[in-house]
PDB file of C-alpha atoms in Angstrom:
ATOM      1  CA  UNK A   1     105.418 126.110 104.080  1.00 77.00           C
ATOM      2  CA  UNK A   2     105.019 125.226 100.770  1.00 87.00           C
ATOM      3  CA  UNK A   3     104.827 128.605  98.231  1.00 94.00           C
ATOM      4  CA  UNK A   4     101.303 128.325  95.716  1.00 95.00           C
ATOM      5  CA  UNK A   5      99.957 131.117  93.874  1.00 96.00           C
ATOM      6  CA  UNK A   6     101.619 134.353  92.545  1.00 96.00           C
ATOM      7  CA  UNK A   7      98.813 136.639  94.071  1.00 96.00           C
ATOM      8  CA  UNK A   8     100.808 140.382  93.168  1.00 91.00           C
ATOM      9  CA  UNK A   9     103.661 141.532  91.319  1.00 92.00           C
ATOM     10  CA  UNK A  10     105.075 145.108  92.911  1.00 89.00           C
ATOM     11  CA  UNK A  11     107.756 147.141  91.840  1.00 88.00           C
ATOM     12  CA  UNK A  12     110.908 145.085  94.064  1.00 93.00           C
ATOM     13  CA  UNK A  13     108.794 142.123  95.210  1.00 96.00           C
ATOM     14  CA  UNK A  14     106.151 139.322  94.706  1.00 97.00           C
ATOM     15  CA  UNK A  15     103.552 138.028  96.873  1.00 97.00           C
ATOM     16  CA  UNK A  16     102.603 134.225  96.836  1.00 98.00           C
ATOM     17  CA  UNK A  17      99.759 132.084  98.531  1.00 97.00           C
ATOM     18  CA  UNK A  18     100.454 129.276 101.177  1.00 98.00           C
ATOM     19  CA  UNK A  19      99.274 126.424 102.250  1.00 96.00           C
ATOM     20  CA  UNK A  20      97.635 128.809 105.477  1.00 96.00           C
ATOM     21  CA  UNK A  21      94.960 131.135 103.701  1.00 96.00           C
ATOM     22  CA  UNK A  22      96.148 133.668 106.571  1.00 97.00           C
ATOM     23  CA  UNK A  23     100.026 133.735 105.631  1.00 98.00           C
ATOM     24  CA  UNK A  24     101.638 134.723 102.096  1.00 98.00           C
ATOM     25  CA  UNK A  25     105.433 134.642 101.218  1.00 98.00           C
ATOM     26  CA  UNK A  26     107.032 137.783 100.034  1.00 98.00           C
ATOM     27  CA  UNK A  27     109.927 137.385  97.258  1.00 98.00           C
ATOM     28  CA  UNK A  28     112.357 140.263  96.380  1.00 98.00           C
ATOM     29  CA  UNK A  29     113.785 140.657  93.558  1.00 97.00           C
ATOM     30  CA  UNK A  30     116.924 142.976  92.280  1.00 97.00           C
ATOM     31  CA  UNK A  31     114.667 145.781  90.443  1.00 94.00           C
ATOM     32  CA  UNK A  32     115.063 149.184  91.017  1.00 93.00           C
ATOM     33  CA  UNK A  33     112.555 151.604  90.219  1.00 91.00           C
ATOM     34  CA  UNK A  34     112.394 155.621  90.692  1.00 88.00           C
ATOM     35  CA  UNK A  35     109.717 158.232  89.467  1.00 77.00           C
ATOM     36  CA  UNK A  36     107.035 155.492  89.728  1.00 71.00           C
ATOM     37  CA  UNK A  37     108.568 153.345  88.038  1.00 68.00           C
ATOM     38  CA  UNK A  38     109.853 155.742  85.217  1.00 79.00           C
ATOM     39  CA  UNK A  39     113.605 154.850  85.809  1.00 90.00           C
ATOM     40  CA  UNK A  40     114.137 150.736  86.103  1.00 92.00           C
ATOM     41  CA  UNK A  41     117.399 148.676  86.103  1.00 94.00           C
ATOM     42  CA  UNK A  42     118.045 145.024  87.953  1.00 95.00           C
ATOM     43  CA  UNK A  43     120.825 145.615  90.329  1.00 96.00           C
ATOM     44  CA  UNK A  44     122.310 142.400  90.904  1.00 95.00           C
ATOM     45  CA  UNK A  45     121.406 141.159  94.835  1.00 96.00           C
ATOM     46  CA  UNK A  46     119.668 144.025  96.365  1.00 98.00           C
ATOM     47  CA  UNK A  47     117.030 141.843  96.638  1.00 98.00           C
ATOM     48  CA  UNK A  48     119.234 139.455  98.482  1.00 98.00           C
ATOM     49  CA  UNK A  49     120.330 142.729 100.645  1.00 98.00           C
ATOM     50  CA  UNK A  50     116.702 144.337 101.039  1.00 98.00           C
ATOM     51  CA  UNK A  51     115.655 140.927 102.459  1.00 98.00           C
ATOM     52  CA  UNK A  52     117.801 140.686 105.121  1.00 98.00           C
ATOM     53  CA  UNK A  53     117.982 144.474 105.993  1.00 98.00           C
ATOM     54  CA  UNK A  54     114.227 144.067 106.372  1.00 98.00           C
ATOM     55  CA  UNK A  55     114.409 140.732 108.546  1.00 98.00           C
ATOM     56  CA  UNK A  56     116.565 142.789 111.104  1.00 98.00           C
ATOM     57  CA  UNK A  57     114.742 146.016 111.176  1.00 98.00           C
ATOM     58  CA  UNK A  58     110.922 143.986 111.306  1.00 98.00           C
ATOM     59  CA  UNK A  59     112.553 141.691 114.348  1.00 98.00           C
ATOM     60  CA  UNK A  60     113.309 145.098 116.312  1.00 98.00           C
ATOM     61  CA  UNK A  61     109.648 146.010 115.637  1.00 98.00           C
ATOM     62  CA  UNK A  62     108.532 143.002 116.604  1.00 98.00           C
ATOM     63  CA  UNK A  63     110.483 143.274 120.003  1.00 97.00           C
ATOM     64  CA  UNK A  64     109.192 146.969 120.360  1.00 98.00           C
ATOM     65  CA  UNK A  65     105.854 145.263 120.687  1.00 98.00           C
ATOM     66  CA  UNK A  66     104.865 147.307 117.311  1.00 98.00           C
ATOM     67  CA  UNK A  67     102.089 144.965 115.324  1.00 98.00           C
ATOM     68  CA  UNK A  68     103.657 143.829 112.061  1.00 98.00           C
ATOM     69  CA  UNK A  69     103.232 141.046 109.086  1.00 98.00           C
ATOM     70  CA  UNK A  70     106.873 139.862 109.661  1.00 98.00           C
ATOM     71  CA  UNK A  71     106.814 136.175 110.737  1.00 98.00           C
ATOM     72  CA  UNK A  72     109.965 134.748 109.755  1.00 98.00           C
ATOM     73  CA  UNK A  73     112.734 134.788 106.705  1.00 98.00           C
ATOM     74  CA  UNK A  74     112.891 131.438 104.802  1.00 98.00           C
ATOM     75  CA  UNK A  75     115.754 131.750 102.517  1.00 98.00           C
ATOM     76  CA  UNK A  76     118.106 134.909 101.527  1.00 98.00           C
ATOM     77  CA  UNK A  77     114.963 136.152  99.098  1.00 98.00           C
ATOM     78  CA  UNK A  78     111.854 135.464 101.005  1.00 98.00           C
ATOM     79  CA  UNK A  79     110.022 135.878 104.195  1.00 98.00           C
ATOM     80  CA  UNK A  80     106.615 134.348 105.419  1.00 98.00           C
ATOM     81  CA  UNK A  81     104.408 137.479 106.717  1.00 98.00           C
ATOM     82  CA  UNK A  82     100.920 137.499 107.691  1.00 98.00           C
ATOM     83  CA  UNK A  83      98.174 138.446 104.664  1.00 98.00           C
ATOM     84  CA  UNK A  84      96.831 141.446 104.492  1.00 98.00           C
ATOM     85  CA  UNK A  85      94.623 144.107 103.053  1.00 97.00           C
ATOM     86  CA  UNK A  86      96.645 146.813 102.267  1.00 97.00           C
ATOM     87  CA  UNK A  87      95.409 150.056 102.692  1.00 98.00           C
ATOM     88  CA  UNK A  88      96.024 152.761 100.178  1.00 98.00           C
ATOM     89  CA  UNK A  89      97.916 154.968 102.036  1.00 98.00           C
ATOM     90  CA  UNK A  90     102.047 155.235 101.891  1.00 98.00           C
ATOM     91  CA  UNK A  91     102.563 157.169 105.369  1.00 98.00           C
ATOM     92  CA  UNK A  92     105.908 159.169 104.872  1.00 98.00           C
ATOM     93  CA  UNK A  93     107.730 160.663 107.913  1.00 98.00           C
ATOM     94  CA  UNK A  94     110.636 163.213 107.710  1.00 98.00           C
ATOM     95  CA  UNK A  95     113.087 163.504 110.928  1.00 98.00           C
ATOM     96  CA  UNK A  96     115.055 165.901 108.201  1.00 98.00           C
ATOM     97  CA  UNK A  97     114.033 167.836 105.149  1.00 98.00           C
ATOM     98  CA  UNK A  98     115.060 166.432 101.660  1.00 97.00           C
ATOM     99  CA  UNK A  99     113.906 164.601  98.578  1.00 95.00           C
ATOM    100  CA  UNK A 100     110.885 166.305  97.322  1.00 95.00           C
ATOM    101  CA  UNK A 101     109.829 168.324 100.394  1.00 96.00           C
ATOM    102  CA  UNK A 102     112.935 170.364  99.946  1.00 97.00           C
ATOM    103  CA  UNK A 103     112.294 170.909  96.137  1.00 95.00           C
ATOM    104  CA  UNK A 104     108.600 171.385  96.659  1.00 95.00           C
ATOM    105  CA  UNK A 105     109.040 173.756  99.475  1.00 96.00           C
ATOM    106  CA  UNK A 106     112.463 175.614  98.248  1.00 97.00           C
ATOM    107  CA  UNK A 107     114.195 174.755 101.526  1.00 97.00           C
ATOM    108  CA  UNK A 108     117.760 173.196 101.799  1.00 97.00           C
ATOM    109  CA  UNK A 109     118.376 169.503 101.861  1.00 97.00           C
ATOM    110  CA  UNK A 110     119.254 168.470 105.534  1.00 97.00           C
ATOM    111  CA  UNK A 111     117.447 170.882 107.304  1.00 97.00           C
ATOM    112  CA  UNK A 112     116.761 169.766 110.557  1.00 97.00           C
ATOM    113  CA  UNK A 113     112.665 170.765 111.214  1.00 97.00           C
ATOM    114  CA  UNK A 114     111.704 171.743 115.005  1.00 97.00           C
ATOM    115  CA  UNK A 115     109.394 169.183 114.493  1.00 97.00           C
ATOM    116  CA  UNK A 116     108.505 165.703 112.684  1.00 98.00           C
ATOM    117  CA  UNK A 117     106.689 165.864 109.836  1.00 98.00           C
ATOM    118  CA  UNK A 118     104.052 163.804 108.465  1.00 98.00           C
ATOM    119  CA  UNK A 119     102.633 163.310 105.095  1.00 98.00           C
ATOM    120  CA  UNK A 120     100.380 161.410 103.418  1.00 98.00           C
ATOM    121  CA  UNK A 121      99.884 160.042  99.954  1.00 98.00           C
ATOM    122  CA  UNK A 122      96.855 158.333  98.000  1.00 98.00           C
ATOM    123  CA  UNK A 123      98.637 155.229  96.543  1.00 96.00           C
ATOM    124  CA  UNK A 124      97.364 155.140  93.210  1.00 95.00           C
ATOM    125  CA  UNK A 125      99.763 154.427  90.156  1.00 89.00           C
ATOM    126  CA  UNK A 126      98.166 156.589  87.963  1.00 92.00           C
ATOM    127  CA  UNK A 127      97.650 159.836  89.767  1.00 95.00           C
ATOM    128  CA  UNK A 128     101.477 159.882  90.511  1.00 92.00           C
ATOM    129  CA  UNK A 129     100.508 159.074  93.982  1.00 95.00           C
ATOM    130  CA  UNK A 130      99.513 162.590  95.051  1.00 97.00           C
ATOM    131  CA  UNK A 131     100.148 163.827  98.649  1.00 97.00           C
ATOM    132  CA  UNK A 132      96.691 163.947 100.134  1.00 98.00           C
ATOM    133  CA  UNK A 133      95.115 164.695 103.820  1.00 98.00           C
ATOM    134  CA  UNK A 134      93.142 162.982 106.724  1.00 98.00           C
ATOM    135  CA  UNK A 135      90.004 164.486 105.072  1.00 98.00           C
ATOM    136  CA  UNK A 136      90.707 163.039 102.084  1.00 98.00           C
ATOM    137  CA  UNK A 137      91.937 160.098 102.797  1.00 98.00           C
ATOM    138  CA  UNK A 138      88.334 159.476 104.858  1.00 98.00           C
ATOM    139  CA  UNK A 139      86.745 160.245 101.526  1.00 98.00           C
ATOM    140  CA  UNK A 140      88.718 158.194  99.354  1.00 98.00           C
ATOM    141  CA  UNK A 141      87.215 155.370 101.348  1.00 98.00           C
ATOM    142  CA  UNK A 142      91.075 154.571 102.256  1.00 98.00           C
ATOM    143  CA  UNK A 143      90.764 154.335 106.157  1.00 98.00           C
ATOM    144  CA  UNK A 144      88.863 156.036 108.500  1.00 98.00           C
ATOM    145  CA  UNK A 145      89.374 158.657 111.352  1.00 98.00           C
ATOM    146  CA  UNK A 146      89.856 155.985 114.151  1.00 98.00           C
ATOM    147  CA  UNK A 147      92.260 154.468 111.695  1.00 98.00           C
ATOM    148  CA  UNK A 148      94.647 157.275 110.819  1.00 98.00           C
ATOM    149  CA  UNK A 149      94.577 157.605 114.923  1.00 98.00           C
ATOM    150  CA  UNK A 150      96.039 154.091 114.812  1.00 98.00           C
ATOM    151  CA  UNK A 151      98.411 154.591 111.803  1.00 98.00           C
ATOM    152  CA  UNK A 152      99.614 157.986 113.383  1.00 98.00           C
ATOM    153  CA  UNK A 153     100.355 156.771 116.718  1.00 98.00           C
ATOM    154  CA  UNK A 154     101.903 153.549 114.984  1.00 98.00           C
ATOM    155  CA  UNK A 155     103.948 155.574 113.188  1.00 98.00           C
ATOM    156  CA  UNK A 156     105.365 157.619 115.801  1.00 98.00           C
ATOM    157  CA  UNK A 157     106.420 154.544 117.875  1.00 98.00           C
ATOM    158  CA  UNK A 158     107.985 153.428 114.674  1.00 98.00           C
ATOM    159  CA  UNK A 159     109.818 156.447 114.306  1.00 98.00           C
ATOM    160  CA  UNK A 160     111.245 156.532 117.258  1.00 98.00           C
ATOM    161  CA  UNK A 161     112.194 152.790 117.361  1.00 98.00           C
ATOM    162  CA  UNK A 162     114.178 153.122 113.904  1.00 98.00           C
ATOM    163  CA  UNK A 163     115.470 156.662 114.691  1.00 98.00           C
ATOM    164  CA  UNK A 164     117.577 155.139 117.933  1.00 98.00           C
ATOM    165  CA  UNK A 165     118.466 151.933 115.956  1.00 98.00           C
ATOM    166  CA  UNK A 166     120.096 153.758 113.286  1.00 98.00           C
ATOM    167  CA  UNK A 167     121.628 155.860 115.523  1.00 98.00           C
ATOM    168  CA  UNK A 168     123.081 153.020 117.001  1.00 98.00           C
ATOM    169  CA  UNK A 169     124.472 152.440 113.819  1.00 98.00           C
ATOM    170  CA  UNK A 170     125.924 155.769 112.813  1.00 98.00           C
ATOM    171  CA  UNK A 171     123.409 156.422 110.133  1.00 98.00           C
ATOM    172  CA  UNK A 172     120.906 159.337 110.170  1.00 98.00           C
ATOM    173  CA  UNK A 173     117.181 158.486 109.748  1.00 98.00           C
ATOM    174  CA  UNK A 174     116.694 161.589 107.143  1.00 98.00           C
ATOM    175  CA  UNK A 175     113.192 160.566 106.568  1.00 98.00           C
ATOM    176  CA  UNK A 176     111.116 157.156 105.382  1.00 98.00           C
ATOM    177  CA  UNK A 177     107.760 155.617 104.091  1.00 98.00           C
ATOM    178  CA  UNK A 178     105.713 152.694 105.169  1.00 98.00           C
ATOM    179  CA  UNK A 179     102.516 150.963 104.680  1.00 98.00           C
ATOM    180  CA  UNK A 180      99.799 149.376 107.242  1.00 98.00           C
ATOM    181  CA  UNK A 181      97.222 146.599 106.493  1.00 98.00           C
ATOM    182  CA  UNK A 182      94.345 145.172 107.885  1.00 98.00           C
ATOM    183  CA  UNK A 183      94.994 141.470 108.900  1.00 97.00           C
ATOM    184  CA  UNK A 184      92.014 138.719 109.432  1.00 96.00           C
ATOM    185  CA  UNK A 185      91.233 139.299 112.603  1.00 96.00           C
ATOM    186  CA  UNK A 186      90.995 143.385 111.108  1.00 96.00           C
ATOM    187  CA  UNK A 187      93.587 145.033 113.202  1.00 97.00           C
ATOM    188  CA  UNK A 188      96.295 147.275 111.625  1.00 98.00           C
ATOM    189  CA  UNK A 189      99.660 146.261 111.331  1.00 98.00           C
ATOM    190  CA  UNK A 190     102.761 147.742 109.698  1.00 98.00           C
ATOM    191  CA  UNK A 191     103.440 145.730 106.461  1.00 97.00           C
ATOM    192  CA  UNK A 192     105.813 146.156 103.054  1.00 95.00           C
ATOM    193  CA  UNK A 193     109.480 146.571 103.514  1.00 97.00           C
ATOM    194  CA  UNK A 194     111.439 148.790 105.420  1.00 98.00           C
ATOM    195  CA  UNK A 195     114.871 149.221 103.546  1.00 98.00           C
ATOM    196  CA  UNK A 196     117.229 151.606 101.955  1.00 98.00           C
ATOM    197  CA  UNK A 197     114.489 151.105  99.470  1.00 97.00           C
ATOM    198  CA  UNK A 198     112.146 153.311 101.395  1.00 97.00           C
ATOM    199  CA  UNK A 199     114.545 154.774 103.696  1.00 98.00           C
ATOM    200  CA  UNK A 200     116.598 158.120 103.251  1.00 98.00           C
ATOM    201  CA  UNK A 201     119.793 156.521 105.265  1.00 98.00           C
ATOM    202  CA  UNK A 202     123.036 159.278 105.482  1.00 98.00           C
ATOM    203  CA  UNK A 203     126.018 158.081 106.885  1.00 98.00           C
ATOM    204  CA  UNK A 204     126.158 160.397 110.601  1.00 98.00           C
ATOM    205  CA  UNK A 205     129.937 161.539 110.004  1.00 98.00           C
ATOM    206  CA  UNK A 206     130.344 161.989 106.361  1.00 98.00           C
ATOM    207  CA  UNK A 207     126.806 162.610 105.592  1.00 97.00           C
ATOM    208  CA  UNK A 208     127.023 160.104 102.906  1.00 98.00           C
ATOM    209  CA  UNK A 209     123.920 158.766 101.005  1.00 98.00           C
ATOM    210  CA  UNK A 210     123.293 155.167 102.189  1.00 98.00           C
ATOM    211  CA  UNK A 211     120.194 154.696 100.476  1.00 98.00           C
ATOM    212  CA  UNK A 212     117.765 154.599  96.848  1.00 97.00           C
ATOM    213  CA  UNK A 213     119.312 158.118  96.246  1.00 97.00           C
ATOM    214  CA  UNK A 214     122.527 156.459  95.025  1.00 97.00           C
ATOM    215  CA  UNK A 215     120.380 155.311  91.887  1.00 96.00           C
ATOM    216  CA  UNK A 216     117.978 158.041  91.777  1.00 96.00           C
ATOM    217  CA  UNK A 217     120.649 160.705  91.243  1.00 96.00           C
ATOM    218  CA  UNK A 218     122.691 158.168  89.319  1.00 95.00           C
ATOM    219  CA  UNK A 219     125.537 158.369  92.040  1.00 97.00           C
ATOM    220  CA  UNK A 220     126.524 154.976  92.106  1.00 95.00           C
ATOM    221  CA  UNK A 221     127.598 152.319  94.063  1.00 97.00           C
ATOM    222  CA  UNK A 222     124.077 151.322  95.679  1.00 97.00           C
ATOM    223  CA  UNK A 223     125.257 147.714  96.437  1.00 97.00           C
ATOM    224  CA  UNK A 224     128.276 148.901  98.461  1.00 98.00           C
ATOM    225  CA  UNK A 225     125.850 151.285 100.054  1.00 98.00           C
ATOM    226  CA  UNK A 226     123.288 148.694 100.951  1.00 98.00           C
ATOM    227  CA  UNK A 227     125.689 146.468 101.919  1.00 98.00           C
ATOM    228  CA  UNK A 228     127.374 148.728 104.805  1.00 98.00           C
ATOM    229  CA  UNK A 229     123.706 149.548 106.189  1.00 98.00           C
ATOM    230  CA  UNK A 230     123.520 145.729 106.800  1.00 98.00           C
ATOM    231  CA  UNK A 231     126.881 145.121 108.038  1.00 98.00           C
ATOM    232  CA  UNK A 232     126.147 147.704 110.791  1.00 98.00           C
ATOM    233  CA  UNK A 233     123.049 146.566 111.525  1.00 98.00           C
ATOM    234  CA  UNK A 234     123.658 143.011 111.444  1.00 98.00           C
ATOM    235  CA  UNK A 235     126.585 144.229 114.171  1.00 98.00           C
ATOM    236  CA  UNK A 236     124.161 146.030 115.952  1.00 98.00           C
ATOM    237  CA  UNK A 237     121.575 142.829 116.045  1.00 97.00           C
ATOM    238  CA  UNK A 238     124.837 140.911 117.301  1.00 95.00           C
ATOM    239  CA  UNK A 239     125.089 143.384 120.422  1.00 90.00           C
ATOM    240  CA  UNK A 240     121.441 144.077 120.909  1.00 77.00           C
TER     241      UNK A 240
END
């Protein structure tokens, strides 16, 4: 599959045509961004690491029978995924309470909710992606009613899907983000990455920070941290 066009440049990634006007290649690179994008550095292979944490997680998906882009990873940078129209929606679940939530609401970091909760933001760049609901996503022209329905039950089987893999792995699921798209044939399938890029990951003994936080909060050491959330996963794929 021969890579064309650059069609997008994100924050951690680039999107390229094919030869198949129905498939795209998706190329990460080693930026890391925080605050929308206010905060940037290059971080040497976490590109390389986001990659092939993603190929693992999106094959479990996959085998969950959960619709998704993923097709299959060509080299240790890209991955061949199915083209689609993303909507404008970042869907953000939260098994535990931290990250914004807990500054926004005044409630301590790691508190465990009697419930999931769901959020929703408006993915626009220049309104600081604001937190938004159904109502208004429906207005915003983003996705309808009998799409949320879709996205929301989506979401739940995807919760629970990555909530016993990590498990599996010794890592807490504190909370995550992810994006759906409407493919050619317009269904809805789960698209982006799903990483320690946009995944709060805590070790489930030390309650060490496995994830984005370690450059957010300037704590360090984000490549070891990536690099033990694949090493147990890629462990766990071995035994699956």
């Amino acid at each position: 599959m021969d890579k064309k066009d650059l069609l997008y440049t994100g924050k951690a990634k680039a999107v390229y045509s094919t030869d198949d006007p129905n498939l795209v290649i998706i190329h990460y690179n080693d930026d890391a961004t925080a605050g929308n994008g206010e905060k940037h550095d290059v971080i040497d292979n976490k590109g390389i690491l986001n990659n092939q944490i993603t190929t693992i997680i999106y094959q479990a998906l996959n085998e969950a029978g959960i619709a998704t882009h993923y097709r299959e990873t060509l080299n240790e940078r890209e991955q061949l995924c199915e083209k689609v129209e993303i909507i404008p929606l970042e869907v953000i679940v939260r098994n535990r309470i931290a990250g914004s939530m807990a500054k926004r609401l005044g409630i301590e970091e790691g508190t465990l909710p009697p419930n999931v909760i769901y959020e929703l933001c408006y993915k626009n760049d220049a309104l600081g992606d604001p937190l938004i609901n159904d109502d208004h996503a429906v207005t915003l022209g983003a996705a309808s009613y009998e799409e949320l329905d879709v996205v929301y039950e989506m979401t739940d089987k995807i919760n629970q899907t990555l909530d016993n893999l990590f498990a599996d792995c010794s890592i807490i699921l504190v909370d995550f983000k992810i994006e759906f798209g409407r493919n050619a044939q317009g269904n809805i399938v789960l698209a982006d990455e799903i990483s320690p890029d946009t995944c709060r990951l805590w070790d489930a003994d030390t309650q060490e920070k496995l994830d984005k936080d370690r450059f957010r909060r300037d704590l360090g050491g984000l490549t070891n941290a990536y690099q033990d959330v694949l090493e147990r996963l890629q462990a766990w794929s071995e035994m699956a």
